[in-house]
Amino acid sequence: MKIRSDIIKVYKDVHIWIGIASGLMLFIAFYAGAITMFEKPLERWATPPSTLSAAPPLERADALVEAVLAAHPQAAARYFVSVQPAADQPARVYWQERGKGRREFKEYGASFAADGSLQVEQTRKAPVAQLVDTLHQLVGLPFPDAVARPIMGAVALAYAVALVSGLIVLLPTIARDVFALRIGKNIKRLWLDVHNALGLFSLPFHVVIALTSVVFAFHDPFYDAQDAVVYPNGIQWGEHEDAPAGGRVLLAAELLRRVEVQLPGFEVYGFGFQRDQEGHVEASVSGLDVRRGTRARTYMQTHLDPYTGEVDPHDLPGRMEGWDEAVNAFFALHFGSFGGNPVRWLYLLMGLAGAVLFYSGNLLWVESRRRKRKGAETPVQKRSAWALACLTVGVSLGCVAGISATLAAAKWLPALVGDLKAWHTGIYYAVFVAAVAWAFARGASRGAVELLVASAVLTLLIPLSSLAGHWNIGGTWSHPGSWPVDATALLAVPVLLHLARHTRRRMRQGHNDSVWVQ
């Protein structure tokens, strides 16, 4: 395909400058987003063990609900019966109570003690997995959601433009360059080949992520416009039917049996209940069907008649109306919430490849502005190239090191501090800022080597913290099923050390007129 050179230049400039402006934020979004593909296992790994007795059988859940409502009447407003207790959700019954703040809620779980008395415990679900997800959603910005989310939306829009402009730039040479990976002394050519290959082969993935991110960022204006055009009189919700005369809410075990008959292949997680002042109960069922994608990432939820066990499936993927099904598909494609673990691992790899795409784009900009040696004297590199090299190293490796540090702290903090969320956030940003400062103080080359080693050490601390938990050192703990998180972190350590070794070799043997040499 032939495109005029002046047009190519315009699109190349657009691609370069958008990439420079948004690339580092997108690195954080993609790296953190890759980790959130396994948010639930990570949450289980980081949640301290419960002091409650083992959850009673599902057949005794209704007796437990009655005991909870007798001792805590406010729980009747909204409570949840878990079908599958797990390490991060060990109780059979949960409810929330309002805290001191207007939007502050505390969650409690309940069980029966060995003597049959009611046991109640405030849940201790670890906030670290949510922190990683927040970094992903807000591209690492430490601002309130109302400020950071529009910025994220602008970055996503720029990202979409960069995808289109990059594709146009590549079109004239696509047949020649698409499968090229020229390994040699020309480092810039190698990084360009890697950048082009990653961008082209993952283009559909990136297009979906860019477009859905724009929707997530500006969904309130979109929904306001929809309400004005489609629902000018507001959405008309149907009134709930009165409970059958003399009707009683079905037992949880019977509800489970009836739901499983109506929804084959749907794995039930639990039932949510709401009881109004007249005593009428409304219910929902939550769970997952791995054959279908979901907009809630880790679960699906729909209405349930608690008196008859009849499921209203209109909120479930595959049974929605056309518009809702299309919206659900966008969410599912962004979250990778379909196909189970194989798709999650694929999205994790695509997320990491996306982070490399943005990292390599910045490296290309730095290398393309290198003042080459033309005589005996080594030229002084442009301050802008030096600054961007340091910023790229500091931000990228600061994100990696910060996430590893705050994850490693997850096993130690519950025994030491009260406000876990504040501490996890503080640890991440302290390491992140320190890494950026270190990169500028040491230079891009030395800083990259040292920060890669630091990232490897901090990542190694994740499984070592679990190992300490086997002996309850310092109040740490270890769950029997937490080994996948530890194994994944352990596998990342030699990768980071290999990158450090390769970077050190380049620092010593590369072009001595580059910002990447010693």
XYZ file of C-alpha atoms in Angstrom:
518
model
C 0.000 0.000 0.000
C 1.309 3.449 -0.930
C 0.592 6.501 1.196
C 2.094 9.932 0.591
C 5.153 10.586 2.726
C 3.784 13.870 4.090
C 0.673 12.068 5.353
C 2.819 9.369 6.948
C 4.866 12.063 8.687
C 1.766 13.702 10.145
C 0.437 10.399 11.506
C 3.892 9.462 12.789
C 4.131 12.719 14.725
C 0.652 12.191 16.143
C 1.553 8.637 17.157
C 4.838 9.654 18.776
C 3.578 12.587 20.797
C 0.424 10.880 21.998
C 2.557 7.917 23.007
C 4.957 10.140 24.925
C 2.124 11.972 26.681
C 0.169 8.905 27.767
C 2.561 5.952 27.526
C 3.703 5.866 31.140
C 0.183 6.072 32.532
C -0.837 3.303 30.148
C 2.106 1.193 31.355
C 0.727 1.378 34.911
C -2.810 0.641 33.705
C -1.722 -2.426 31.753
C 0.700 -3.828 34.325
C -1.775 -3.435 37.193
C -4.616 -4.629 34.925
C -2.719 -7.810 34.119
C -2.461 -8.583 37.844
C -6.163 -7.904 38.434
C -7.036 -10.786 36.114
C -6.531 -12.886 39.240
C -7.980 -10.423 41.708
C -10.016 -13.014 43.647
C -7.113 -15.465 44.200
C -4.971 -12.502 45.228
C -7.663 -11.329 47.640
C -7.880 -14.809 49.176
C -4.097 -14.938 49.487
C -3.968 -11.585 51.293
C -6.972 -11.995 53.632
C -6.102 -12.989 57.225
C -7.678 -16.184 58.579
C -11.014 -15.817 60.315
C -11.549 -16.391 64.038
C -15.023 -17.773 63.366
C -15.829 -21.431 63.716
C -16.229 -23.367 60.495
C -19.344 -22.359 58.553
C -22.340 -24.543 59.412
C -23.864 -26.704 56.657
C -26.114 -24.904 54.216
C -29.079 -26.723 55.763
C -28.471 -24.737 58.983
C -28.044 -21.397 57.224
C -31.645 -20.366 57.895
C -31.258 -21.003 61.629
C -28.117 -18.867 61.527
C -30.015 -16.080 59.725
C -32.707 -16.100 62.417
C -30.070 -15.893 65.135
C -28.367 -12.984 63.359
C -31.632 -11.079 62.857
C -32.574 -11.578 66.505
C -29.244 -10.168 67.711
C -28.766 -7.607 64.913
C -32.185 -6.483 63.581
C -30.546 -3.959 61.235
C -29.133 -6.867 59.236
C -32.638 -7.531 57.853
C -32.238 -4.586 55.475
C -29.654 -6.510 53.440
C -27.916 -9.801 54.165
C -26.178 -12.496 52.172
C -26.102 -16.276 52.546
C -22.929 -17.793 51.122
C -23.158 -21.145 49.362
C -19.384 -21.516 48.946
C -17.415 -20.206 51.963
C -13.752 -19.606 51.116
C -10.585 -18.209 52.711
C -11.600 -14.605 51.944
C -15.288 -15.233 52.719
C -15.360 -17.865 55.488
C -18.748 -17.110 57.075
C -22.112 -18.491 56.003
C -24.054 -15.238 56.600
C -22.937 -11.641 55.970
C -24.471 -8.200 56.433
C -23.421 -4.554 56.602
C -23.940 -1.886 59.237
C -23.479 1.838 58.752
C -20.278 3.279 60.244
C -19.532 6.753 61.517
C -19.172 8.342 58.079
C -22.084 8.878 55.707
C -20.679 6.390 53.205
C -18.859 4.184 55.668
C -20.139 0.642 56.064
C -18.730 -2.202 58.094
C -19.278 -5.775 57.009
C -19.842 -8.589 59.486
C -19.936 -12.361 59.196
C -21.537 -14.903 61.483
C -21.250 -18.548 62.418
C -22.219 -20.904 65.243
C -19.692 -21.630 67.975
C -19.109 -25.170 69.155
C -21.715 -24.700 71.920
C -24.314 -23.455 69.432
C -24.071 -19.778 70.385
C -23.881 -17.027 67.784
C -20.404 -15.886 66.708
C -19.975 -12.523 64.965
C -16.809 -11.073 63.442
C -16.085 -7.953 61.407
C -14.725 -9.138 58.082
C -11.036 -8.590 57.399
C -10.987 -8.761 53.604
C -7.630 -7.500 52.374
C -7.761 -4.177 50.461
C -4.525 -4.726 48.524
C -6.171 -6.417 45.523
C -8.599 -3.504 45.280
C -5.657 -1.076 45.400
C -4.081 -2.772 42.374
C -7.422 -2.582 40.570
C -7.731 1.116 41.439
C -4.252 1.761 40.022
C -5.438 0.049 36.857
C -8.680 2.022 36.656
C -7.142 5.439 37.409
C -3.857 4.902 35.491
C -1.872 5.219 38.711
C -2.966 8.779 39.524
C -3.202 9.503 43.287
C -6.249 11.733 42.854
C -9.910 11.348 43.863
C -11.992 9.328 41.447
C -13.873 12.396 40.208
C -10.568 13.950 39.096
C -8.612 10.898 37.958
C -11.365 9.181 35.981
C -11.833 11.950 33.357
C -8.061 12.046 32.948
C -8.122 8.286 32.413
C -10.837 8.784 29.800
C -8.743 11.391 27.976
C -5.771 9.013 28.052
C -7.957 6.232 26.646
C -9.144 8.495 23.820
C -5.550 9.452 23.035
C -4.620 5.775 23.180
C -7.266 4.969 20.539
C -5.897 7.743 18.294
C -2.369 6.387 18.779
C -3.529 2.929 17.683
C -5.042 4.256 14.457
C -2.102 6.541 13.641
C 0.411 3.789 14.395
C -1.388 1.400 12.066
C -1.386 3.997 9.248
C 2.349 4.573 9.732
C 3.010 0.828 9.533
C 0.803 0.128 6.477
C 3.308 1.017 3.699
C 5.922 -1.430 5.063
C 3.653 -3.935 6.768
C 4.433 -6.817 4.414
C 8.173 -6.328 4.874
C 8.316 -5.511 8.570
C 5.479 -7.435 10.210
C 7.451 -10.648 10.771
C 10.854 -8.978 11.032
C 12.829 -9.186 14.249
C 16.291 -7.938 13.380
C 18.603 -8.838 16.230
C 21.995 -7.148 16.036
C 23.913 -4.072 17.057
C 21.161 -1.714 15.960
C 19.184 -1.625 19.213
C 16.761 0.968 17.891
C 15.798 -1.306 14.974
C 15.290 -4.254 17.342
C 13.016 -2.241 19.645
C 11.094 -0.915 16.637
C 10.499 -4.459 15.368
C 9.334 -5.581 18.822
C 7.097 -2.516 19.168
C 5.525 -3.004 15.721
C 4.946 -6.728 16.193
C 3.346 -6.305 19.612
C 1.165 -3.453 18.391
C -0.028 -5.148 15.229
C -0.761 -8.636 16.522
C -2.522 -7.360 19.638
C -4.392 -4.581 17.801
C -7.919 -6.050 18.267
C -7.255 -6.447 21.988
C -6.026 -2.866 22.290
C -8.950 -1.460 20.306
C -11.408 -3.178 22.654
C -9.541 -1.985 25.758
C -9.335 1.607 24.455
C -13.007 1.899 23.496
C -14.345 0.237 26.651
C -12.080 2.408 28.822
C -13.628 5.513 27.276
C -17.081 4.175 28.177
C -15.996 3.431 31.756
C -14.529 6.902 32.167
C -17.536 8.804 30.837
C -20.361 6.414 31.650
C -22.242 8.994 33.758
C -22.639 11.473 30.849
C -23.495 8.557 28.543
C -26.178 7.311 30.926
C -27.530 10.837 31.446
C -27.883 11.231 27.672
C -29.537 7.815 27.437
C -32.003 8.744 30.167
C -32.857 12.002 28.377
C -33.364 10.380 24.962
C -34.559 6.836 25.702
C -36.189 7.276 29.102
C -37.433 10.918 29.228
C -39.936 10.001 31.967
C -37.475 7.912 33.901
C -37.125 4.162 33.996
C -40.386 2.606 35.087
C -39.702 -0.231 37.459
C -42.397 -2.794 38.026
C -43.851 -3.164 41.499
C -42.863 -6.326 43.321
C -45.535 -8.932 43.772
C -46.877 -9.462 47.238
C -45.762 -12.562 49.062
C -48.135 -15.512 48.649
C -50.729 -15.709 51.388
C -49.132 -17.560 54.274
C -45.999 -17.861 52.200
C -42.580 -18.404 53.705
C -39.154 -17.795 52.274
C -37.723 -21.088 51.053
C -34.810 -22.614 52.894
C -31.395 -21.802 51.385
C -30.730 -25.430 50.498
C -34.060 -25.659 48.670
C -33.398 -22.380 46.847
C -30.069 -23.777 45.711
C -31.705 -26.939 44.417
C -34.328 -25.024 42.433
C -31.822 -22.562 40.970
C -29.543 -25.393 39.815
C -32.498 -26.986 37.991
C -33.362 -23.708 36.208
C -29.787 -22.615 35.441
C -27.694 -25.643 34.473
C -24.007 -24.750 34.301
C -24.471 -21.753 36.621
C -22.241 -22.057 39.704
C -24.124 -20.482 42.610
C -22.052 -18.377 45.019
C -24.840 -17.243 47.296
C -28.177 -15.510 47.850
C -28.796 -11.875 48.757
C -31.933 -10.880 50.690
C -33.671 -7.576 51.444
C -36.561 -7.310 53.869
C -38.730 -4.178 53.954
C -40.712 -2.776 56.867
C -43.796 -4.778 55.921
C -41.776 -7.985 56.097
C -41.709 -8.609 52.349
C -38.471 -10.208 51.204
C -36.770 -9.680 47.846
C -33.847 -11.822 46.786
C -31.108 -12.246 44.222
C -28.781 -15.068 43.299
C -25.137 -14.526 42.418
C -22.709 -16.904 40.790
C -20.840 -17.505 37.568
C -21.245 -19.339 34.297
C -17.775 -19.510 32.734
C -19.359 -20.081 29.327
C -20.638 -16.489 29.419
C -18.903 -13.176 29.946
C -20.041 -10.855 32.705
C -19.864 -7.125 33.332
C -19.080 -7.674 37.031
C -15.773 -9.437 36.259
C -16.023 -12.226 38.860
C -19.741 -12.918 39.242
C -23.216 -12.615 37.727
C -26.355 -11.641 39.600
C -30.066 -11.741 38.860
C -33.398 -11.562 40.653
C -34.933 -14.522 42.437
C -38.357 -15.060 43.987
C -37.497 -16.263 47.511
C -40.991 -17.714 48.016
C -41.059 -19.937 44.935
C -37.411 -20.189 43.929
C -38.229 -18.928 40.425
C -35.304 -17.161 38.744
C -35.791 -14.025 36.652
C -32.949 -14.573 34.160
C -33.223 -11.309 32.198
C -30.027 -9.959 33.845
C -27.968 -13.000 32.872
C -25.731 -13.015 29.774
C -27.320 -14.926 26.917
C -30.825 -14.023 28.135
C -30.629 -10.228 28.025
C -32.267 -7.925 25.523
C -30.169 -6.789 22.560
C -28.872 -3.467 23.930
C -28.056 -4.917 27.354
C -26.344 -7.902 25.741
C -24.154 -5.555 23.672
C -23.181 -3.524 26.753
C -22.446 -6.718 28.667
C -20.236 -7.936 25.810
C -18.141 -4.753 26.010
C -17.609 -5.231 29.727
C -16.797 -8.919 29.323
C -14.281 -8.214 26.565
C -12.538 -5.624 28.720
C -12.435 -7.782 31.850
C -11.760 -11.106 30.139
C -14.562 -12.483 32.313
C -15.381 -15.442 30.097
C -13.776 -18.788 29.394
C -12.369 -19.254 32.890
C -8.664 -19.412 33.730
C -7.334 -19.962 30.167
C -8.745 -16.595 29.093
C -7.519 -14.953 32.304
C -3.973 -16.152 31.635
C -4.243 -14.953 28.041
C -5.368 -11.511 29.200
C -2.578 -11.424 31.768
C -0.008 -12.072 29.032
C -1.658 -9.521 26.736
C -1.621 -6.969 29.542
C 2.084 -7.498 30.175
C 2.752 -7.312 26.422
C 0.830 -4.024 26.360
C 3.042 -2.655 29.132
C 6.102 -3.619 27.060
C 4.531 -1.877 24.054
C 4.360 1.456 25.867
C 7.793 1.016 27.460
C 9.378 0.263 24.097
C 7.677 3.293 22.531
C 9.432 5.599 24.965
C 12.755 3.849 24.368
C 12.353 4.399 20.632
C 11.786 8.122 21.159
C 14.925 8.381 23.282
C 17.048 6.417 20.822
C 15.768 8.344 17.803
C 16.970 11.588 19.395
C 20.425 10.312 20.283
C 23.209 12.598 19.166
C 25.605 10.185 17.497
C 29.325 10.359 17.847
C 31.035 11.746 14.742
C 34.582 12.150 16.008
C 36.709 11.648 19.066
C 34.493 13.668 21.366
C 31.424 12.055 22.930
C 28.381 14.319 22.335
C 26.224 15.543 25.194
C 22.756 14.120 24.859
C 19.675 16.315 24.845
C 18.281 17.031 28.266
C 14.799 15.979 27.086
C 16.049 12.533 26.033
C 17.874 12.046 29.348
C 14.815 13.162 31.339
C 12.401 10.900 29.462
C 14.761 7.925 29.846
C 14.916 8.483 33.615
C 11.170 9.032 33.835
C 10.454 5.872 31.834
C 12.693 3.779 34.086
C 11.430 5.358 37.299
C 7.715 5.217 36.555
C 7.695 1.748 34.992
C 9.923 0.026 37.523
C 8.463 2.116 40.329
C 5.059 0.623 39.481
C 6.482 -2.913 39.422
C 8.421 -2.451 42.668
C 5.569 -0.622 44.412
C 3.002 -3.328 43.686
C 5.412 -6.065 44.803
C 6.218 -4.162 48.000
C 2.616 -3.593 49.019
C 1.716 -7.214 48.215
C 4.628 -8.490 50.299
C 3.416 -6.315 53.198
C -0.072 -7.862 53.090
C 0.906 -10.746 55.379
C 2.487 -8.471 58.010
C 0.284 -5.383 58.241
C -2.890 -6.845 59.867
C -0.964 -7.654 63.060
C 0.694 -4.229 63.164
C -1.719 -1.519 61.965
C -5.407 -0.720 61.869
C -6.047 1.172 58.620
C -4.858 -1.408 56.099
C -6.050 0.520 53.054
C -4.084 3.641 53.997
C -0.948 1.624 54.703
C -1.101 -0.344 51.456
C -1.636 2.856 49.488
C 1.167 4.599 51.357
C 3.629 1.757 50.754
C 2.916 1.666 47.031
C 3.302 5.410 46.472
C 6.341 5.676 48.767
C 8.171 3.015 46.747
C 6.925 4.498 43.467
C 8.117 8.047 44.275
C 11.416 6.724 45.633
C 11.992 4.772 42.397
C 11.379 7.839 40.229
C 13.724 9.911 42.388
C 16.347 7.140 42.285
C 16.201 6.954 38.479
C 16.869 10.692 38.186
C 19.606 10.587 40.812
C 21.438 7.596 39.312
C 20.642 8.062 35.637
C 18.603 5.825 33.351
C 21.191 3.054 32.933
C 22.359 2.573 36.526
C 18.873 3.300 37.819
C 17.325 0.635 35.577
C 19.759 -2.046 36.738
C 19.359 -1.211 40.417
C 15.575 -0.841 40.270
C 15.222 -4.158 38.423
C 17.217 -5.871 41.173
C 15.130 -4.086 43.816
C 11.934 -5.195 42.052
C 13.194 -8.785 42.018
C 13.965 -8.662 45.749
C 10.564 -7.141 46.600
C 8.813 -9.728 44.416
C 10.737 -12.503 46.170
C 9.427 -11.192 49.489
C 5.891 -12.180 48.421
C 6.443 -15.965 48.668
C 8.872 -15.476 51.590
C 6.051 -13.758 53.493
C 3.862 -16.796 52.920
C 6.737 -19.008 54.046
C 6.988 -16.972 57.248
C 3.278 -17.574 57.685
C 3.848 -21.309 58.034
C 5.492 -20.529 61.387
C 3.266 -17.509 62.222
C 6.290 -15.242 62.403
C 5.279 -11.707 63.357
C 1.588 -12.535 63.076
C 1.846 -13.705 59.462
C -0.193 -16.595 58.129
C -0.498 -18.852 55.102
C -3.562 -20.345 53.432
C -3.279 -23.890 52.039
C -4.511 -22.779 48.609
C -2.311 -19.689 48.280
C 0.551 -21.383 46.438
C -0.437 -20.151 42.904
C 0.175 -16.514 43.934
C 3.507 -17.432 45.527
C 4.550 -19.564 42.541
C 3.729 -16.787 40.059
C 5.773 -14.277 42.069
C 8.624 -16.766 42.292
C 8.623 -17.205 38.513
C 8.804 -13.428 38.015
C 12.020 -13.122 40.060
C 14.435 -14.721 37.526
C 12.768 -12.740 34.719
C 13.500 -9.465 36.506
C 17.059 -10.557 37.309
C 17.618 -11.557 33.668
C 16.457 -8.114 32.554
C 18.806 -6.523 35.095
C 21.726 -8.591 33.791
C 20.902 -7.718 30.175
C 20.570 -4.017 31.043
C 23.927 -4.059 32.868
C 25.604 -5.645 29.847
C 24.120 -3.005 27.557
C 25.221 -0.280 29.968
C 28.805 -1.490 29.728
C 28.979 -2.557 26.086
C 26.479 -0.303 24.277
C 27.038 2.867 22.297
C 29.048 5.217 24.474
C 27.117 8.172 23.089
C 23.815 6.883 24.514
C 21.973 7.731 27.735
C 21.897 3.972 28.367
C 25.626 3.565 28.912
C 27.539 3.937 32.156
